[in-house]
Coordinates of C-alpha atoms and ligand atoms in Angstrom, one line a residue:
Chain Y
X1 CA 10.8 -10.7 -23.7
X2 CA 9.8 -13.2 -26.0
X3 CA 6.2 -14.4 -26.0
X4 CA 4.0 -17.9 -28.0
X5 CA 0.7 -16.1 -29.2
X6 CA -1.0 -19.2 -28.8
X7 CA -1.9 -20.5 -25.4
X8 CA 1.0 -22.9 -24.1
X9 CA -0.1 -25.9 -22.0
X10 CA 2.9 -25.4 -20.0
X11 CA 2.4 -22.2 -18.6
X12 CA -0.2 -21.8 -16.3
X13 CA -0.4 -17.9 -16.6
X14 CA -0.5 -16.5 -19.8
X15 CA -0.9 -12.7 -20.7
X16 CA -0.8 -11.2 -24.1
X17 CA -0.6 -7.0 -24.5
X18 CA -3.5 -7.0 -21.6
X19 CA -4.4 -2.7 -21.6
X20 CA -6.6 -1.5 -19.3
X21 CA -7.3 2.1 -18.6
X22 CA -9.5 4.1 -16.3
X23 CA -9.9 7.0 -18.2
X24 CA -6.8 8.7 -18.2
X25 CA -4.8 6.4 -15.9
X26 CA -3.5 3.5 -17.8
X27 CA -3.7 0.8 -15.2
X28 CA -2.3 -1.6 -17.4
X29 CA -0.9 -0.6 -20.3
X30 CA 0.1 -3.9 -22.2
X31 CA 1.3 -6.6 -20.1
X32 CA 3.1 -9.5 -21.0
X33 CA 3.8 -12.2 -18.7
X34 CA 4.2 -15.8 -18.2
X35 CA 3.7 -18.2 -15.7
X36 CA 5.1 -22.0 -15.9
X37 CA 3.2 -24.5 -14.4
X38 CA 4.3 -25.3 -10.7
X39 CA 6.0 -22.4 -10.5
X40 CA 5.7 -18.6 -8.3
X41 CA 6.2 -15.0 -10.2
X42 CA 6.6 -12.5 -8.5
X43 CA 5.2 -9.1 -9.6
X44 CA 6.9 -6.7 -8.2
X45 CA 5.7 -2.8 -8.2
X46 CA 5.0 0.1 -6.2
X47 CA 1.7 1.4 -5.4
X48 CA -0.2 2.3 -8.5
X49 CA 2.1 0.0 -11.1
X50 CA -1.2 -1.5 -12.2
X51 CA -0.7 -5.1 -9.9
X52 CA -4.1 -5.1 -8.4
X53 CA -5.7 -4.7 -11.7
X54 CA -3.8 -7.4 -12.6
X55 CA -4.9 -9.6 -10.4
X56 CA -9.1 -8.6 -11.2
X57 CA -7.9 -9.3 -14.8
X58 CA -7.1 -12.2 -14.4
X59 CA -9.4 -13.6 -11.9
X60 CA -12.1 -12.7 -14.1
X61 CA -12.8 -9.7 -11.8
X62 CA -12.7 -7.1 -14.4
X63 CA -12.4 -7.2 -18.4
X64 CA -9.4 -5.9 -19.7
X65 CA -9.9 -3.4 -22.9
X66 CA -7.4 -4.8 -25.2
X67 CA -5.2 -8.4 -25.1
X68 CA -6.1 -11.7 -24.2
X69 CA -4.8 -14.3 -21.0
X70 CA -4.9 -17.6 -20.4
X71 CA -5.3 -19.4 -16.2
X72 CA -5.0 -23.3 -17.0
X73 CA -5.4 -23.1 -20.3
X74 CA -9.0 -21.4 -20.2
X75 CA -9.6 -17.7 -21.6
X76 CA -10.3 -14.9 -19.5
X77 CA -12.3 -13.5 -21.6
X78 CA -14.6 -16.9 -23.5
X79 CA -14.4 -19.0 -20.8
X80 CA -14.8 -17.5 -17.1
X81 CA -17.0 -20.2 -15.3
X82 CA -13.7 -23.0 -16.1
X83 CA -11.2 -20.9 -15.3
X84 CA -13.2 -19.5 -11.8
X85 CA -12.8 -23.4 -10.8
X86 CA -9.3 -23.8 -11.3
X87 CA -8.3 -20.3 -9.2
X88 CA -8.0 -19.1 -5.7
X89 CA -7.8 -15.2 -4.5
X90 CA -6.0 -13.7 -2.1
X91 CA -6.8 -10.0 -2.6
X92 CA -5.2 -7.1 -1.2
X93 CA -8.0 -6.1 0.9
X94 CA -9.7 -8.6 3.3
X95 CA -12.2 -10.7 1.6
X96 CA -13.8 -12.5 4.7
X97 CA -17.5 -11.9 5.9
X98 CA -16.9 -9.9 9.2
X99 CA -20.0 -11.2 11.0
X100 CA -19.2 -14.4 10.5
X101 CA -17.0 -16.7 12.7
X102 CA -13.7 -18.3 11.1
X103 CA -15.1 -21.7 11.0
X104 CA -18.8 -20.7 9.4
X105 CA -16.5 -18.1 6.4
X106 CA -14.3 -21.4 5.8
X107 CA -17.6 -24.2 5.9
X108 CA -19.4 -21.6 3.6
X109 CA -16.6 -21.8 1.1
X110 CA -16.5 -25.1 1.0
X111 CA -19.9 -25.8 0.4
X112 CA -19.4 -23.0 -2.5
X113 CA -17.0 -25.2 -3.8
X114 CA -19.4 -28.3 -4.0
X115 CA -17.7 -29.9 -0.9
X116 CA -19.7 -32.3 1.4
X117 CA -21.3 -30.9 5.0
X118 CA -18.7 -33.2 6.6
X119 CA -15.5 -32.7 3.4
X120 CA -15.9 -28.5 4.0
X121 CA -16.2 -29.1 8.2
X122 CA -13.0 -31.3 7.8
X123 CA -11.2 -28.7 5.5
X124 CA -12.5 -26.1 7.4
X125 CA -10.5 -27.3 10.3
X126 CA -7.6 -28.8 8.2
X127 CA -7.2 -24.9 7.5
X128 CA -7.5 -22.9 10.7
X129 CA -5.1 -25.5 12.1
X130 CA -2.6 -24.7 9.6
X131 CA -3.0 -21.1 10.1
X132 CA -3.4 -21.1 13.8
X133 CA -6.8 -19.9 14.0
X134 CA -7.9 -23.2 15.4
X135 CA -8.1 -21.1 19.1
X136 CA -10.5 -18.0 17.5
X137 CA -12.2 -20.1 15.2
X138 CA -15.3 -19.7 16.8
X139 CA -14.8 -16.0 17.1
X140 CA -16.9 -13.5 14.5
X141 CA -13.6 -12.1 12.6
X142 CA -14.6 -9.1 13.0
X143 CA -12.8 -9.2 16.6
X144 CA -9.9 -10.6 14.3
X145 CA -6.4 -8.3 14.0
X146 CA -4.9 -7.7 10.9
X147 CA -2.5 -11.0 10.7
X148 CA -5.6 -13.3 11.6
X149 CA -8.4 -12.1 8.7
X150 CA -5.3 -12.1 6.4
X151 CA -4.6 -15.5 7.3
X152 CA -8.3 -16.3 7.9
X153 CA -8.2 -15.0 3.7
X154 CA -5.4 -17.3 2.6
X155 CA -7.1 -20.6 4.1
X156 CA -10.3 -19.5 2.2
X157 CA -8.2 -19.2 -0.9
X158 CA -6.8 -22.3 -0.3
X159 CA -10.1 -24.5 0.3
X160 CA -10.4 -25.7 -3.2
X161 CA -6.9 -26.8 -3.7
X162 CA -6.9 -24.6 -6.6
X163 CA -4.4 -25.0 -9.5
X164 CA -3.6 -21.3 -9.9
X165 CA -3.4 -19.3 -6.9
X166 CA -3.4 -15.3 -6.3
X167 CA -1.8 -13.7 -3.8
X168 CA -2.2 -9.9 -3.9
X169 CA 0.6 -8.1 -1.4
X170 CA -0.1 -11.0 1.1
X171 CA 2.2 -10.0 3.5
X172 CA 2.0 -6.4 3.6
X173 CA 1.3 -5.5 7.2
X174 CA 2.3 -8.9 8.9
X175 CA 4.9 -9.1 11.6
X176 CA 8.2 -10.9 11.0
X177 CA 6.2 -14.1 12.7
X178 CA 3.2 -13.9 10.5
X179 CA 4.8 -13.0 7.3
X180 CA 7.1 -16.6 7.9
X181 CA 4.1 -18.4 8.2
X182 CA 2.4 -16.7 5.0
X183 CA 5.5 -17.9 3.0
X184 CA 5.7 -21.4 4.6
X185 CA 2.0 -22.0 3.4
X186 CA 2.8 -20.4 0.1
X187 CA 5.8 -22.8 -0.3
X188 CA 3.7 -25.6 0.5
X189 CA 1.2 -25.1 -1.7
X190 CA 3.8 -24.6 -4.5
X191 CA 4.9 -28.2 -3.3
X192 CA 1.8 -29.6 -4.2
X193 CA 1.6 -28.3 -7.2
X194 CA -0.3 -25.2 -7.7
X195 CA 0.9 -22.2 -9.3
X196 CA 1.3 -19.3 -7.6
X197 CA 1.4 -15.5 -9.0
X198 CA 2.1 -12.9 -6.5
X199 CA 2.4 -9.1 -6.4
X200 CA 4.5 -7.7 -3.7
X201 CA 6.5 -4.3 -2.9
X202 CA 9.3 -6.3 -1.5
X203 CA 12.1 -7.1 -3.0
X204 CA 12.7 -9.8 0.4
X205 CA 9.5 -11.3 -0.5
X206 CA 10.0 -12.1 -4.3
X207 CA 13.3 -13.6 -3.4
X208 CA 11.9 -15.7 -0.6
X209 CA 9.4 -17.1 -3.1
X210 CA 9.4 -16.9 -6.6
X211 CA 11.8 -18.2 -9.2
X212 CA 11.0 -15.7 -11.7
X213 CA 9.8 -11.6 -11.3
X214 CA 8.3 -9.6 -13.3
X215 CA 8.6 -5.6 -12.3
X216 CA 5.9 -3.6 -13.4
X217 CA 5.3 0.4 -13.5
X218 CA 2.6 2.5 -14.6
X219 CA 0.9 -0.1 -16.4
X220 CA 4.3 -1.6 -18.2
X221 CA 6.6 -4.9 -18.0
X222 CA 10.1 -2.8 -17.1
X223 CA 12.1 -5.8 -16.6
X224 CA 11.4 -9.7 -16.3
X225 CA 13.4 -12.8 -15.9
X226 CA 15.0 -14.8 -12.8
X227 CA 15.6 -14.2 -9.7
X228 CA 19.0 -14.1 -10.5
X229 CA 18.8 -12.3 -13.6
X230 CA 17.6 -9.6 -11.9
X231 CA 19.6 -9.0 -9.1
X232 CA 22.6 -9.7 -11.4
X233 CA 21.3 -6.2 -13.1
X234 CA 20.7 -4.7 -9.0
X235 CA 23.7 -6.1 -7.2
X236 CA 23.7 -8.3 -4.4
X237 CA 23.2 -6.3 -1.2
X238 CA 24.4 -2.9 0.4
X239 CA 26.7 -2.6 3.1
X240 CA 25.5 1.2 4.7
X241 CA 28.2 3.1 6.9
X242 CA 26.7 6.0 9.4
X243 CA 30.0 7.7 10.3
X244 CA 30.9 9.0 14.1
X245 CA 31.5 12.2 11.7
X246 CA 29.8 13.3 8.5
X247 CA 32.2 15.1 7.0
X248 CA 34.5 12.0 6.7
X249 CA 32.1 10.9 4.2
X250 CA 34.0 11.7 1.1
X251 CA 37.7 10.8 2.4
X252 CA 36.0 7.2 3.8
X253 CA 34.6 6.6 -0.1
X254 CA 38.5 7.5 -1.2
X255 CA 40.0 5.3 1.3
X256 CA 37.9 2.5 0.3
X257 CA 38.7 3.1 -3.7
X258 CA 42.4 3.1 -2.4
X259 CA 41.8 -0.3 -1.3
X260 CA 40.2 -1.9 -3.7
X261 CA 36.8 -2.0 -2.5
X262 CA 34.7 0.1 -5.3
X263 CA 31.5 1.9 -6.2
X264 CA 30.9 3.4 -3.0
X265 CA 28.8 6.6 -2.7
X266 CA 28.6 9.3 0.2
X267 CA 25.3 10.6 0.6
X268 CA 25.7 13.9 2.7
X269 CA 21.9 14.6 3.5
X270 CA 21.8 11.4 4.9
X271 CA 24.9 10.8 6.7
X272 CA 25.1 7.7 5.1
X273 CA 28.1 5.6 2.7
X274 CA 26.7 3.0 0.8
X275 CA 28.6 -0.2 -0.6
X276 CA 27.6 -2.6 -2.9
X277 CA 28.5 -5.8 -1.6
X278 CA 29.6 -8.8 -3.7
X279 CA 30.8 -11.6 -1.3
X280 CA 31.5 -11.4 2.5
X281 CA 34.9 -10.8 2.0
X282 CA 34.3 -7.4 0.4
X283 CA 32.3 -6.7 4.3
X284 CA 35.6 -7.7 5.8
X285 CA 37.9 -5.8 3.4
X286 CA 35.5 -2.9 3.7
X287 CA 35.7 -2.8 8.0
X288 CA 39.4 -3.2 7.3
X289 CA 40.0 0.0 4.9
X290 CA 38.3 1.9 7.4
X291 CA 39.4 0.7 10.5
X292 CA 42.9 1.3 8.4
X293 CA 41.7 5.0 8.1
X294 CA 40.8 5.4 11.7
X295 CA 37.4 6.6 10.6
X296 CA 35.1 6.6 13.7
X297 CA 31.9 3.8 12.9
X298 CA 28.9 4.6 14.3
X299 CA 26.8 1.7 13.1
X300 CA 26.9 -0.8 9.7
X301 CA 24.1 -2.7 8.1
X302 CA 23.7 -4.6 4.7
X303 CA 20.2 -5.2 3.4
X304 CA 18.9 -6.0 0.2
X305 CA 18.2 -3.6 -2.4
X306 CA 14.7 -2.1 -2.0
X307 CA 12.0 -1.5 -4.5
X308 CA 13.6 1.8 -5.5
X309 CA 16.9 0.5 -5.7
X310 CA 15.8 -1.7 -8.3
X311 CA 14.2 0.6 -10.0
X312 CA 17.1 3.0 -9.8
X313 CA 19.1 -0.2 -11.4
X314 CA 16.8 -1.1 -14.1
X315 CA 15.2 2.0 -15.4
X316 CA 17.8 4.9 -14.0
X317 CA 15.4 6.2 -12.6
X318 CA 12.8 6.3 -9.3
X319 CA 9.8 4.3 -9.5
X320 CA 6.8 6.8 -11.0
X321 CA 4.3 5.3 -9.2
X322 CA 6.0 5.6 -5.7
X323 CA 4.1 8.6 -3.9
X324 CA 6.7 10.1 -1.0
X325 CA 4.2 10.7 1.8
X326 CA 2.4 7.0 1.2
X327 CA 2.9 5.4 4.4
X328 CA 3.2 1.9 2.4
X329 CA 5.8 3.1 0.3
X330 CA 8.6 0.1 -0.2
X331 CA 11.3 2.3 0.3
X332 CA 9.9 3.8 4.2
X333 CA 12.8 2.7 6.2
X334 CA 11.4 1.8 9.2
X335 CA 9.0 -0.6 7.3
X336 CA 10.4 -3.8 8.5
X337 CA 9.5 -6.2 5.5
X338 CA 11.3 -4.0 3.0
X339 CA 15.1 -4.2 4.1
X340 CA 16.4 -7.1 5.7
X341 CA 18.7 -6.2 8.2
X342 CA 21.8 -7.0 9.1
X343 CA 23.5 -5.5 12.1
X344 CA 26.7 -5.5 13.4
X345 CA 28.5 -4.7 15.9
X346 CA 29.2 -0.6 15.5
Chain C
X1 CA -4.6 -34.1 3.4
X2 CA -7.1 -36.8 2.8
X3 CA -8.0 -37.5 -0.4
X4 CA -11.5 -37.5 0.9
X5 CA -11.9 -34.3 2.0
X6 CA -11.3 -32.6 -1.7
X7 CA -13.8 -34.5 -3.4
X8 CA -17.0 -31.9 -4.4
X9 CA -20.5 -33.8 -4.2
X10 CA -20.7 -33.8 -7.8
X11 CA -17.6 -33.7 -10.3
X12 CA -17.7 -30.5 -12.0
X13 CA -18.1 -32.7 -16.0
X14 CA -19.7 -29.9 -17.8
X15 CA -17.1 -28.7 -20.2
X16 CA -19.1 -25.2 -20.5
X17 CA -18.5 -24.9 -16.4
X18 CA -22.0 -24.4 -16.2
X19 CA -23.4 -24.5 -12.9
X20 CA -26.4 -28.1 -12.3
X21 CA -29.5 -26.8 -11.0
X22 CA -28.9 -28.8 -7.7
X23 CA -25.5 -27.3 -7.1
X24 CA -27.3 -24.0 -7.9
X25 CA -29.7 -24.5 -4.8
X26 CA -26.9 -26.1 -2.5
X27 CA -25.0 -22.9 -3.3
X28 CA -28.4 -20.6 -2.5
X29 CA -28.4 -22.5 0.8
X30 CA -25.0 -21.8 2.0
X31 CA -25.4 -18.4 0.5
X32 CA -28.3 -17.8 2.4
X33 CA -27.5 -19.2 5.8
X34 CA -24.0 -16.3 5.7
X35 CA -27.2 -13.8 5.9
X36 CA -29.3 -15.8 8.3
X37 CA -25.9 -16.1 10.2
X38 CA -25.6 -11.6 9.5
X39 CA -28.8 -11.6 11.7
X40 CA -28.0 -13.8 14.5
X41 CA -24.5 -11.7 15.2
X42 CA -26.7 -8.1 14.7
X43 CA -29.8 -8.6 16.3
X44 CA -30.6 -5.1 15.8
X45 CA -31.1 -5.7 11.9
X46 CA -34.6 -7.5 12.9
X47 CA -35.7 -5.1 14.7
X48 CA -37.6 -3.3 11.6
X49 CA -39.5 -6.5 11.2
X50 CA -40.0 -7.2 14.3
X51 CA -41.1 -3.7 16.0
X52 CA -42.5 -1.9 12.4
X53 CA -45.2 -4.3 12.7
X54 CA -46.2 -3.3 16.5
X55 CA -45.5 0.0 16.3
X56 CA -47.3 1.2 12.8
X57 CA -50.3 -0.7 14.4
X58 CA -51.1 0.8 17.5
X59 CA -49.8 4.1 16.0
X60 CA -52.3 3.9 12.9
X61 CA -55.1 2.5 15.1
X62 CA -55.1 5.5 17.7
X63 CA -53.6 8.3 15.7
X64 CA -55.7 7.8 12.9
X65 CA -58.7 5.1 13.8
X66 CA -61.2 7.4 15.5
X67 CA -60.9 10.6 12.3
X68 CA -60.9 8.1 9.1
X69 CA -63.3 5.8 10.4
X70 CA -64.9 7.1 13.1
X71 CA -64.6 3.7 15.0
X72 CA -61.7 2.0 15.6
X73 CA -63.0 -1.4 15.1
X74 CA -63.8 -0.5 11.1
X75 CA -60.2 1.2 10.9
X76 CA -58.3 -2.0 12.1
X77 CA -60.7 -3.7 9.3
X78 CA -59.7 -1.4 6.7
X79 CA -56.3 -0.1 7.5
X80 CA -54.4 -4.0 8.7
X81 CA -54.1 -5.0 5.2
X82 CA -53.0 -2.2 4.3
X83 CA -50.4 -2.7 6.8
X84 CA -50.2 -6.2 5.2
X85 CA -49.0 -4.6 2.1
X86 CA -46.7 -1.7 2.9
X87 CA -44.6 -4.7 5.5
X88 CA -42.9 -6.2 2.3
X89 CA -41.7 -2.3 0.7
X90 CA -40.3 -1.1 4.2
X91 CA -38.5 -4.9 4.7
X92 CA -36.6 -4.4 1.5
X93 CA -35.9 -1.4 2.1
X94 CA -32.6 -2.3 3.9
X95 CA -31.5 -4.4 1.7
X96 CA -30.3 -2.4 -1.1
X97 CA -28.2 -0.6 1.9
X98 CA -27.5 -3.6 2.9
X99 CA -25.8 -5.1 -0.2
X100 CA -23.7 -1.8 -1.1
X101 CA -22.1 -2.5 2.2
X102 CA -21.3 -5.4 1.6
X103 CA -19.7 -4.3 -1.7
X104 CA -17.9 -2.6 0.2
X105 CA -15.7 -5.4 1.6
X106 CA -13.6 -7.9 -0.5
X107 CA -16.9 -10.6 0.4
X108 CA -18.2 -10.0 -2.8
X109 CA -15.0 -10.1 -5.2
X110 CA -14.3 -13.4 -3.1
X111 CA -17.9 -14.8 -4.4
X112 CA -17.7 -13.6 -8.2
X113 CA -14.1 -14.7 -8.6
X114 CA -15.9 -18.6 -7.2
X115 CA -17.4 -21.1 -9.7
X116 CA -21.1 -20.1 -9.0
X117 CA -23.9 -18.7 -10.7
X118 CA -23.4 -15.3 -9.9
X119 CA -27.6 -14.6 -9.4
X120 CA -27.3 -17.3 -6.5
X121 CA -25.7 -14.3 -4.3
X122 CA -28.7 -12.1 -5.1
X123 CA -31.5 -15.4 -5.2
X124 CA -30.2 -15.9 -1.0
X125 CA -30.7 -12.3 -0.3
X126 CA -34.1 -12.3 -2.0
X127 CA -35.1 -15.9 -0.2
X128 CA -33.6 -14.3 3.6
X129 CA -35.7 -11.0 3.4
X130 CA -39.0 -13.2 2.1
X131 CA -38.1 -14.7 5.4
X132 CA -38.4 -11.6 7.7
X133 CA -41.3 -10.4 5.4
X134 CA -43.1 -13.3 7.0
X135 CA -41.8 -12.9 10.2
X136 CA -43.0 -9.2 10.1
X137 CA -47.0 -10.1 8.7
X138 CA -47.4 -13.5 11.2
X139 CA -46.7 -10.6 14.0
X140 CA -48.7 -7.7 12.2
X141 CA -51.6 -10.4 11.9
X142 CA -51.2 -11.1 16.0
X143 CA -51.5 -7.8 16.6
X144 CA -54.5 -7.6 14.5
X145 CA -56.2 -10.4 16.4
X146 CA -55.6 -8.7 19.9
X147 CA -56.6 -5.5 18.5
X148 CA -59.8 -7.9 17.5
X149 CA -59.6 -7.7 13.2
X150 CA -62.3 -10.6 12.1
X151 CA -61.5 -12.3 9.1
X152 CA -64.7 -11.8 7.4
X153 CA -64.1 -14.4 4.7
X154 CA -62.1 -17.8 4.8
X155 CA -58.2 -18.3 6.4
X156 CA -57.7 -19.6 2.9
X157 CA -58.6 -15.9 1.8
X158 CA -56.1 -14.6 4.4
X159 CA -53.4 -17.0 3.1
X160 CA -53.8 -15.4 -0.3
X161 CA -53.3 -11.9 0.8
X162 CA -50.1 -12.7 2.9
X163 CA -48.7 -14.6 -0.7
X164 CA -50.1 -11.5 -2.8
X165 CA -48.1 -8.9 -0.6
X166 CA -44.7 -11.4 -0.2
X167 CA -45.4 -11.9 -4.3
X168 CA -45.2 -8.0 -4.3
X169 CA -42.4 -7.8 -1.6
X170 CA -40.3 -10.0 -3.6
X171 CA -39.9 -7.7 -6.9
X172 CA -39.8 -4.5 -4.2
X173 CA -36.5 -6.4 -2.9
X174 CA -35.1 -7.3 -6.2
X175 CA -35.4 -3.3 -6.9
X176 CA -33.8 -2.1 -3.8
X177 CA -30.8 -4.8 -4.6
X178 CA -30.6 -3.2 -8.1
X179 CA -30.8 0.5 -6.6
X180 CA -28.1 -0.7 -3.8
X181 CA -25.8 -2.0 -6.6
X182 CA -26.3 1.4 -8.7
X183 CA -25.7 3.6 -5.9
X184 CA -22.5 5.0 -4.6
X185 CA -23.2 4.8 -0.7
X186 CA -25.6 3.3 1.4
X187 CA -26.4 6.8 2.6
X188 CA -27.4 7.1 -1.3
X189 CA -29.3 4.2 -1.2
X190 CA -31.5 5.2 1.9
X191 CA -31.9 8.4 1.3
X192 CA -33.5 7.2 -2.6
X193 CA -35.7 4.3 -0.9
X194 CA -37.2 6.8 1.4
X195 CA -37.7 9.6 -1.6
X196 CA -39.3 7.0 -3.3
X197 CA -41.3 4.9 -0.2
X198 CA -42.8 8.1 1.6
X199 CA -44.9 9.2 -1.3
X200 CA -46.1 5.5 -2.6
X201 CA -46.9 4.8 0.8
X202 CA -49.1 7.6 2.1
X203 CA -50.3 8.3 -1.3
X204 CA -52.2 5.6 -1.7
X205 CA -55.1 3.7 -0.4
X206 CA -53.7 2.0 2.6
X207 CA -54.3 4.8 5.0
X208 CA -57.4 6.2 4.2
X209 CA -60.1 6.2 1.4
X210 CA -58.8 8.0 -1.9
X211 CA -62.3 9.4 -2.6
X212 CA -61.5 12.4 -0.3
X213 CA -58.3 13.5 -2.3
X214 CA -57.7 15.8 -4.5
X215 CA -58.4 14.8 -8.5
X216 CA -54.4 14.3 -9.0
X217 CA -53.7 12.6 -6.0
X218 CA -56.4 10.3 -6.5
X219 CA -55.2 9.8 -10.0
X220 CA -51.8 9.1 -8.5
X221 CA -53.1 6.8 -6.0
X222 CA -55.2 4.0 -8.7
X223 CA -52.5 3.7 -10.8
X224 CA -49.8 3.4 -7.6
X225 CA -49.5 -0.7 -7.3
X226 CA -49.8 -0.2 -4.0
X227 CA -53.2 1.0 -3.7
X228 CA -54.2 -2.4 -6.2
X229 CA -52.2 -4.3 -3.2
X230 CA -54.2 -3.0 -0.6
X231 CA -57.4 -2.5 -1.8
X232 CA -56.9 -6.8 -3.0
X233 CA -55.6 -7.6 0.7
X234 CA -58.6 -5.4 2.1
X235 CA -61.2 -7.4 0.3
X236 CA -59.7 -10.8 0.9
X237 CA -59.8 -10.2 4.3
X238 CA -63.1 -8.4 4.4
X239 CA -65.2 -9.3 1.4
X240 CA -65.3 -7.9 -1.5
X241 CA -64.8 -8.4 -5.5
X242 CA -61.1 -9.0 -5.5
X243 CA -60.2 -10.3 -9.3
X244 CA -59.3 -7.0 -10.9
X245 CA -56.9 -5.8 -7.9
X246 CA -55.2 -9.0 -7.6
X247 CA -54.8 -9.4 -10.7
X248 CA -52.6 -6.4 -11.5
X249 CA -50.8 -6.6 -8.5
X250 CA -49.3 -10.2 -9.8
X251 CA -48.8 -8.0 -13.0
X252 CA -47.0 -6.0 -11.4
X253 CA -45.0 -8.2 -9.1
X254 CA -43.8 -9.8 -11.7
X255 CA -43.9 -7.2 -14.0
X256 CA -41.0 -5.4 -12.0
X257 CA -39.2 -8.8 -11.1
X258 CA -38.7 -9.3 -14.3
X259 CA -37.1 -5.8 -15.1
X260 CA -34.9 -5.2 -11.7
X261 CA -33.8 -9.4 -11.4
X262 CA -32.3 -9.3 -14.7
X263 CA -30.5 -5.4 -14.3
X264 CA -29.7 -6.7 -10.9
X265 CA -28.0 -10.0 -11.4
X266 CA -26.1 -7.7 -14.7
X267 CA -25.0 -4.5 -12.2
X268 CA -24.0 -7.4 -9.7
X269 CA -21.5 -9.2 -12.6
X270 CA -20.2 -5.9 -13.6
X271 CA -19.9 -4.1 -10.2
X272 CA -16.1 -3.6 -9.7
Ligands
ATP401 N1 -11.7 0.8 -10.4 C1 -10.4 2.3 -10.3 N2 -11.5 3.5 -11.5 C2 -10.3 4.7 -11.5 N3 -9.1 4.0 -11.5 C3 -8.4 2.8 -11.0 C4 -9.4 2.0 -10.7 N4 -8.6 0.5 -10.4 C5 -7.6 1.3 -10.5 N5 -7.2 2.6 -10.7 C6 -6.0 3.5 -11.0 O1 -5.4 2.4 -12.1 C7 -3.6 2.3 -11.3 C8 -3.2 1.6 -11.0 O2 -3.9 0.8 -9.9 P1 -3.9 -1.0 -9.2 O3 -4.5 -0.7 -7.9 O4 -3.8 -1.8 -10.0 O5 -2.2 -0.5 -8.2 P2 -1.3 -1.6 -7.5 O6 -0.2 -2.1 -8.0 O7 -2.3 -2.5 -6.8 O8 -1.3 -0.5 -6.3 P3 -0.7 -0.6 -4.9 O9 0.7 -1.2 -4.2 O10 -1.2 0.8 -4.5 O11 -2.1 -1.8 -4.3 C9 -4.0 3.3 -10.3 O12 -3.7 4.6 -10.7 C10 -5.2 3.7 -9.8 O13 -5.4 4.8 -8.7
MG402 MG1 -3.0 -3.2 -4.9

């Protein structure tokens, strides 16, 4: 990516060669990034990629070892005070005060942002309403569910209507309904002119919210560009076919090939046939081909490429930081937000 | 959303982004309110301030009273001013572990990304702790009057003794916060706190005159600022020369604050 070295006012966030090492760990190893004003940038990366470290550098919580970064034209190193006036942060781990009620949490933030008492109260109520927290507003945040905490946290970072909003994995661990609520609010903020830098492990989240994505791994940018560009590299959806008889997998792949559907791969261990799908017409072709061949199909679904498949496509290798035993592993097929499942009649 | 809702009380016009005095006071107020609400949510956290003065007074008066002074009344006159000196230290102890656990949650991260002076979070804590010390001291004095303490000087002298104990207490709150920010776990803060607290309290003139102690211990109690504070409070209540011990105590209070407060703010700024 070619990047202008001078702070460019059309970019709300600019990062030039930022390095942050923790001993041997290269949390950030020369990251470049630019987020045009009023857009959403998705930073995609597996566990330990350096996403949180990047957000912490951009919100003045840690100083980088090298490189420079500008937010709304302010230098993170030299103008941290001015910078804090224009940002909002929702960290990966909820940063609400457990002992306080939802309303008191938001009121406090409002007062710290120099709103008058009345304005702080009104603003708190407005945001509680928007995040469907009005009913729980008087209860201590200690008793909130994970999703409610997250929503309260998001509300807190929106109190001051920041020009630049950082969201560090805002929907990890949320149920689909809450996740959609969060997405709606983020879109609304963007509609009001806010620039958003969003980290995520989910391709689907990036696709839903972001105009462009930066894929990072082990502290380095390994791919970047618009969603469309990335998808062109990765391919669109993938169709998974689970046959009744696993032994038939190779002949199924061959049948598809003969029918003009190419690129199908058979995974004997998983008992799955994966077929890249470019358009809906191809879905029909697959069904026709398999039907004509008389193969028994137990299950079929299409899904967006997982982060792991994105990595495979852009680097030719699996994600470096991905820990197979980690429950939050994006490649985990049981993760509801990780893949977009479209069921077909089996 | 209406335009009124979002207009700040004062526009952040300063190009440097510095926080004005009024804004700073408002922030400290909002943060102190947070600390008070934390106490409200967890009333047990006030047990130390409420019960310690009662238990200590009864315990020491009836256990040591006869042995040390020969008379419980004389011992009350001797020890209550010393306990005033001790209240601040015991209250300050809990601050460090509290701030350490605060960092385990993300709240501090939020504060540190907001346009407020980073010292305001700590100053708010000091303000609330001073309030807790005043509560403890009030209870202590109420107990003492019930048990028969007379102020042999003037009420003004008594107030001066309270103020002196609070000033020293404030310096200990800063020290405790510095410890809380420097150490990894709340348990470690408590452990280290106890290690410092016990010898300072008992190796002082709070509970017993130092003249009966062995030479090395007596020299330690002489330099122990708690002895100076206890002596100052005692003479402010019972009459006697106060100038020397008051000045020494003030010097300690200012000295400790001047060193630990900036260090604590610096740690707070840098803590990851
Ligand atoms: N304070 C720290 N001390 C030591 N190592 C750290 C520290 N913070 C981060 N690291 C290391 O830096 C690397 C990047 O961490 P970071 O938290 O930025 O990853 P991430 O992309 O946010 O991961 P996740 O998806 O798990 O949140 C990791 O290997 C992590 O162990
Ligand atoms: Mg992270």
